[in-house]
Short mmCIF file of C-alpha atoms in Angstrom, two decimals:
data_model
loop_
_atom_site.label_atom_id
_atom_site.label_comp_id
_atom_site.label_asym_id
_atom_site.label_seq_id
_atom_site.Cartn_x
_atom_site.Cartn_y
_atom_site.Cartn_z
CA MET A 165 -119.20 208.18 -135.40
CA LYS A 166 -115.65 209.97 -135.00
CA ASN A 167 -115.94 209.01 -131.98
CA ILE A 168 -116.02 205.47 -133.23
CA LEU A 169 -113.15 205.64 -135.59
CA ILE A 170 -110.79 206.36 -133.25
CA VAL A 171 -111.85 203.65 -130.76
CA LEU A 172 -111.27 201.27 -133.36
CA LEU A 173 -108.43 202.82 -134.80
CA LEU A 174 -107.14 202.31 -131.02
CA LEU A 175 -108.00 198.42 -130.62
CA SER A 176 -106.31 198.32 -134.53
CA SER A 177 -103.09 199.59 -132.56
CA ILE A 178 -103.05 197.23 -129.92
CA ALA A 179 -103.77 193.99 -131.66
CA LEU A 180 -101.06 194.94 -133.82
CA PHE A 181 -97.96 195.83 -131.27
CA GLY A 182 -99.72 192.57 -129.52
CA GLN A 183 -98.86 190.82 -132.55
CA GLU A 184 -94.88 192.61 -132.62
CA MET A 185 -91.93 189.63 -132.21
CA PRO A 186 -89.72 191.02 -129.80
CA SER A 187 -86.01 191.87 -130.23
CA ASP A 188 -83.39 190.24 -130.02
CA SER A 189 -82.52 191.71 -126.93
CA LEU A 190 -85.34 191.44 -125.48
CA ILE A 191 -85.21 187.53 -126.16
CA LEU A 192 -81.80 186.71 -125.17
CA LYS A 193 -82.10 189.04 -122.19
CA THR A 194 -85.18 186.81 -121.10
CA ILE A 195 -82.96 183.25 -122.17
CA TYR A 196 -80.27 184.53 -120.19
CA GLY A 197 -80.63 187.58 -117.95
CA LYS A 198 -78.03 190.33 -119.74
CA THR A 199 -76.47 190.30 -123.04
CA ASP A 200 -72.96 191.65 -124.80
CA ILE A 201 -72.45 195.00 -125.48
CA GLY A 202 -75.07 196.31 -128.74
CA GLY A 203 -78.24 193.53 -127.35
CA GLU A 204 -77.83 191.29 -130.81
CA SER A 205 -75.49 188.58 -129.30
CA TYR A 206 -74.85 186.37 -125.43
CA THR A 207 -70.79 185.60 -124.82
CA CYS A 208 -70.16 183.10 -122.76
CA GLU A 209 -66.76 180.73 -121.75
CA TYR A 210 -66.27 177.56 -123.86
CA LEU A 211 -66.27 175.09 -120.99
CA GLY A 212 -66.66 171.87 -122.99
CA GLU A 213 -63.21 169.73 -124.75
CA ASN A 214 -60.89 171.12 -127.75
CA ILE A 215 -61.65 168.33 -130.18
CA VAL A 216 -61.63 170.59 -133.02
CA SER A 217 -60.18 173.17 -134.80
CA SER A 218 -60.57 176.89 -133.36
CA TYR A 219 -58.95 179.97 -131.50
CA GLN A 220 -61.84 180.40 -129.28
CA ASP A 221 -62.47 180.95 -126.19
CA SER A 222 -65.78 181.40 -125.83
CA LEU A 223 -69.15 181.49 -127.45
CA VAL A 224 -70.90 184.11 -129.11
CA PHE A 225 -74.84 183.11 -129.75
CA GLN A 226 -76.82 184.60 -131.58
CA ILE A 227 -80.25 184.13 -132.18
CA VAL A 228 -80.84 182.59 -136.44
CA PHE A 229 -84.81 182.77 -136.55
CA LYS A 230 -87.74 184.15 -134.83
CA SER A 231 -91.36 182.83 -135.26
CA GLU A 232 -95.14 182.56 -134.01
CA VAL A 233 -96.08 179.70 -133.90
CA ASN A 234 -99.06 177.84 -132.52
CA LEU A 235 -98.51 174.39 -130.30
CA ASN A 236 -101.66 172.06 -128.77
CA ASN A 237 -103.90 175.80 -129.45
CA ASN A 238 -101.26 178.01 -127.30
CA ASP A 239 -99.28 180.60 -129.06
CA TYR A 240 -95.23 181.35 -128.85
CA ILE A 241 -92.44 182.66 -129.83
CA LEU A 242 -89.57 180.47 -131.16
CA ALA A 243 -86.38 181.47 -131.02
CA ILE A 244 -83.81 179.59 -132.32
CA LEU A 245 -79.90 180.62 -131.24
CA LYS A 246 -76.93 179.48 -132.59
CA ALA A 247 -73.09 179.20 -131.57
CA ARG A 248 -70.51 178.20 -133.60
CA TYR A 249 -66.79 177.07 -132.55
CA GLY A 250 -63.48 176.15 -134.66
CA THR A 251 -64.25 173.64 -137.40
CA GLN A 252 -63.05 170.31 -138.56
CA HIS A 253 -62.70 169.35 -142.31
CA GLY A 254 -63.89 172.16 -143.50
CA HIS A 255 -67.29 171.49 -141.24
CA GLN A 256 -68.88 173.83 -139.26
CA PHE A 257 -68.93 173.34 -135.42
CA GLY A 258 -70.45 174.62 -132.95
CA TYR A 259 -74.15 174.34 -131.38
CA GLU A 260 -78.11 175.23 -132.15
CA ASP A 261 -80.29 175.29 -128.91
CA LEU A 262 -84.19 176.08 -129.73
CA TYR A 263 -86.20 178.51 -127.65
CA PHE A 264 -90.04 178.65 -126.52
CA LEU A 265 -91.14 181.77 -125.04
CA LYS A 266 -94.20 184.06 -124.21
CA THR A 267 -96.32 187.22 -123.92
CA VAL A 268 -97.68 186.49 -120.07
CA GLN A 269 -99.62 189.75 -118.89
CA GLY A 270 -97.13 192.02 -120.93
CA GLU A 271 -93.50 190.82 -119.32
CA LEU A 272 -92.25 188.10 -121.88
CA GLU A 273 -91.42 184.68 -120.15
CA LEU A 274 -88.90 181.52 -121.42
CA VAL A 275 -91.37 178.70 -121.53
CA ASP A 276 -89.49 175.40 -122.56
CA SER A 277 -86.10 174.72 -124.33
CA ILE A 278 -84.83 172.24 -126.47
CA LYS A 279 -80.49 172.57 -126.09
CA SER A 280 -78.45 170.53 -128.31
CA GLU A 281 -75.09 168.41 -128.13
CA PHE A 282 -71.75 170.31 -128.92
CA GLY A 283 -71.37 168.96 -133.16
CA VAL A 284 -71.74 169.70 -137.15
CA ILE A 285 -73.95 172.93 -137.39
CA GLY A 286 -73.33 173.33 -141.43
CA ASP A 287 -72.77 176.83 -143.29
CA GLU A 288 -76.84 178.29 -143.31
CA SER A 289 -79.10 178.99 -141.01
CA ILE A 290 -81.92 178.71 -143.39
CA TYR A 291 -85.55 177.75 -141.41
CA ASP A 292 -89.09 177.36 -142.06
CA ILE A 293 -92.71 176.67 -140.06
CA VAL A 294 -94.39 174.60 -141.67
CA ASP A 295 -97.93 172.06 -141.31
CA ILE A 296 -96.70 168.45 -141.84
CA GLY A 297 -100.64 167.74 -140.42
CA LYS A 298 -103.80 168.01 -138.79
CA ASN A 299 -102.60 170.29 -136.37
CA LYS A 300 -98.84 168.91 -136.66
CA LYS A 301 -96.21 171.99 -137.03
CA ALA A 302 -93.32 170.87 -138.46
CA LEU A 303 -89.75 173.06 -138.55
CA ILE A 304 -87.84 172.43 -141.96
CA SER A 305 -84.27 173.58 -141.52
CA THR A 306 -81.11 173.43 -144.52
CA PHE A 307 -77.75 172.02 -143.61
CA GLN A 308 -75.42 172.85 -145.83
CA SER A 309 -71.71 171.83 -145.85
CA ILE A 310 -68.43 172.73 -148.30
CA GLY A 311 -66.45 169.76 -145.82
CA ASN A 312 -63.71 167.38 -147.71
CA GLN A 313 -64.05 169.04 -151.12
CA GLN A 314 -67.32 167.96 -151.31
CA PHE A 315 -70.86 169.63 -151.41
CA TYR A 316 -73.92 168.62 -148.93
CA ARG A 317 -76.98 170.21 -148.68
CA THR A 318 -79.47 168.09 -146.25
CA GLU A 319 -82.43 169.98 -145.78
CA SER A 320 -84.73 168.16 -142.64
CA ILE A 321 -88.64 168.05 -141.66
CA GLN A 322 -89.02 167.66 -137.95
CA LEU A 323 -92.56 167.51 -136.07
CA LEU A 324 -92.43 170.33 -133.51
CA GLU A 325 -93.43 169.59 -129.96
CA LEU A 326 -92.89 172.10 -126.72
CA ASN A 327 -89.59 170.36 -125.74
CA LYS A 328 -89.01 167.76 -128.71
CA LEU A 329 -87.77 167.57 -131.85
CA MET A 330 -88.66 164.51 -133.95
CA ASN A 331 -87.21 163.90 -137.25
CA LEU A 332 -89.85 163.21 -140.21
CA PHE A 333 -88.04 162.73 -143.28
CA SER A 334 -84.83 164.78 -145.32
CA VAL A 335 -83.71 165.30 -148.82
CA GLU A 336 -80.06 166.19 -149.92
CA LYS A 337 -78.67 167.41 -152.41
CA TYR A 338 -74.64 166.05 -153.44
CA SER A 339 -72.00 166.72 -155.28
CA ASP A 340 -68.61 165.73 -155.02
CA LEU A 341 -67.45 167.49 -158.21
CA ALA A 342 -64.07 169.32 -156.52
CA TRP A 343 -63.01 166.49 -155.10
CA ASN A 344 -62.98 164.47 -158.66
CA LEU A 345 -61.63 166.70 -161.16
CA PRO A 346 -59.73 164.88 -163.48
CA ALA A 347 -56.43 165.69 -164.60
CA SER A 348 -57.28 167.12 -168.45
CA GLU A 349 -59.88 167.76 -169.70
CA ASN A 350 -59.94 164.72 -171.90
CA ASP A 351 -60.35 162.64 -168.87
CA ASP A 352 -63.36 160.89 -167.22
CA CYS A 353 -65.07 162.48 -164.74
CA ASN A 354 -66.03 160.54 -162.19
CA ALA A 355 -67.81 163.10 -160.04
CA THR A 356 -71.28 161.57 -158.41
CA SER A 357 -74.86 164.71 -158.48
CA TYR A 358 -77.76 165.02 -157.54
CA GLU A 359 -80.11 166.51 -156.17
CA GLU A 360 -84.00 166.52 -153.92
CA THR A 361 -86.38 168.84 -153.73
CA PHE A 362 -89.82 168.41 -151.76
CA GLU A 363 -93.15 169.17 -151.88
CA ILE A 364 -96.56 168.25 -148.88
CA VAL A 365 -99.38 167.76 -150.57
CA THR A 366 -102.46 168.53 -148.25
CA ASN A 367 -105.33 166.51 -147.49
CA ASP A 368 -107.97 165.42 -145.16
CA SER A 369 -105.69 162.29 -143.13
CA ASP A 370 -104.03 162.93 -139.63
CA TRP A 371 -100.67 163.41 -141.49
CA TYR A 372 -99.51 165.02 -144.96
CA ASP A 373 -98.32 162.73 -147.75
CA ILE A 374 -94.51 164.39 -149.37
CA LYS A 375 -93.75 164.13 -153.25
CA VAL A 376 -90.36 164.38 -153.33
CA HIS A 377 -88.36 164.69 -157.25
CA ARG A 378 -85.26 163.57 -157.34
CA VAL A 379 -82.16 164.46 -160.25
CA GLU A 380 -79.29 162.36 -160.92
CA TYR A 381 -76.81 164.39 -162.86
CA GLY A 382 -73.30 163.13 -165.59
CA PHE A 383 -70.24 164.85 -166.60
CA THR A 384 -68.82 165.11 -170.01
CA LYS A 385 -64.82 164.15 -169.94
CA GLY A 386 -62.79 166.54 -168.19
CA CYS A 387 -66.16 167.01 -165.77
CA GLU A 388 -66.78 170.74 -167.78
CA ASP A 389 -70.49 170.58 -168.31
CA SER A 390 -72.64 168.43 -166.51
CA PHE A 391 -76.23 166.72 -168.15
CA VAL A 392 -78.96 164.88 -166.43
CA ILE A 393 -79.20 161.33 -165.81
CA SER A 394 -82.45 160.92 -164.90
CA GLU A 395 -85.11 162.44 -163.15
CA SER A 396 -88.13 160.39 -160.58
CA ASP A 397 -90.61 161.76 -158.53
CA LYS A 398 -91.74 158.98 -155.78
CA GLU A 399 -94.75 160.65 -153.28
CA TYR A 400 -94.26 159.06 -149.31
CA LYS A 401 -96.83 158.93 -146.89
CA TYR A 402 -97.30 158.62 -143.44
CA ILE A 403 -97.42 155.04 -141.48
CA ASN A 404 -96.40 153.54 -137.97
CA GLY A 405 -94.67 156.46 -137.16
CA GLU A 406 -92.48 156.83 -139.96
CA TYR A 407 -92.71 158.32 -143.96
CA VAL A 408 -92.58 155.43 -146.71
CA GLU A 409 -92.64 155.33 -150.21
CA LYS A 410 -96.16 155.04 -151.86
CA THR A 411 -96.39 151.52 -153.35
CA ASN A 412 -99.47 150.27 -156.09
CA GLU A 413 -100.75 147.89 -154.44
#
């Protein structure tokens, strides 16, 4: 009996070890062949055009998200890397690349990637992987920026495939309060502010539905306090390649 318990413990340990997420250093070394000192980043020369304000002459890629994901009945590790390079009007620019890796005979290998163009990447790095339908995975990514004295926050839902991302849906939070502050506390406040949140509604169809709750805000004189103007709920269904609002018809 004792020997059986030892064997079971060994098998459990092997299973747990096999499920361990590779270190950032190992992932970076697999992608680039080397890492910076410390193993937490990879630096390369920036060869693009200087279209934004920056004092950098290099790009520093770091892993901002990593997770196991099953696509087409194959297990992969998804690693998302960001490299920041310069700002313009308060917006952060740079690169955001996705890499798919898997362990083959005990060795981590790079399988595929989705490379980005140089552009706005936002101030935050918040991601999640969810089910969006039967055997369908979606990447939820959050873009946030405070450029031009306006607050932007967009949560995007994208169909995740091995070498492609397809935009499915997005919700927003927005406020231009900082841009519209009046000169006097007795002046009207003309700021715009609203927030949308979503919920994925599971069902028996190939694609799940998406429910959106939207709140619009107004402001008292002088923009001192906010209040709710309206609230609404809408539900969206996937039809012919896109999510459209459900109707009672």
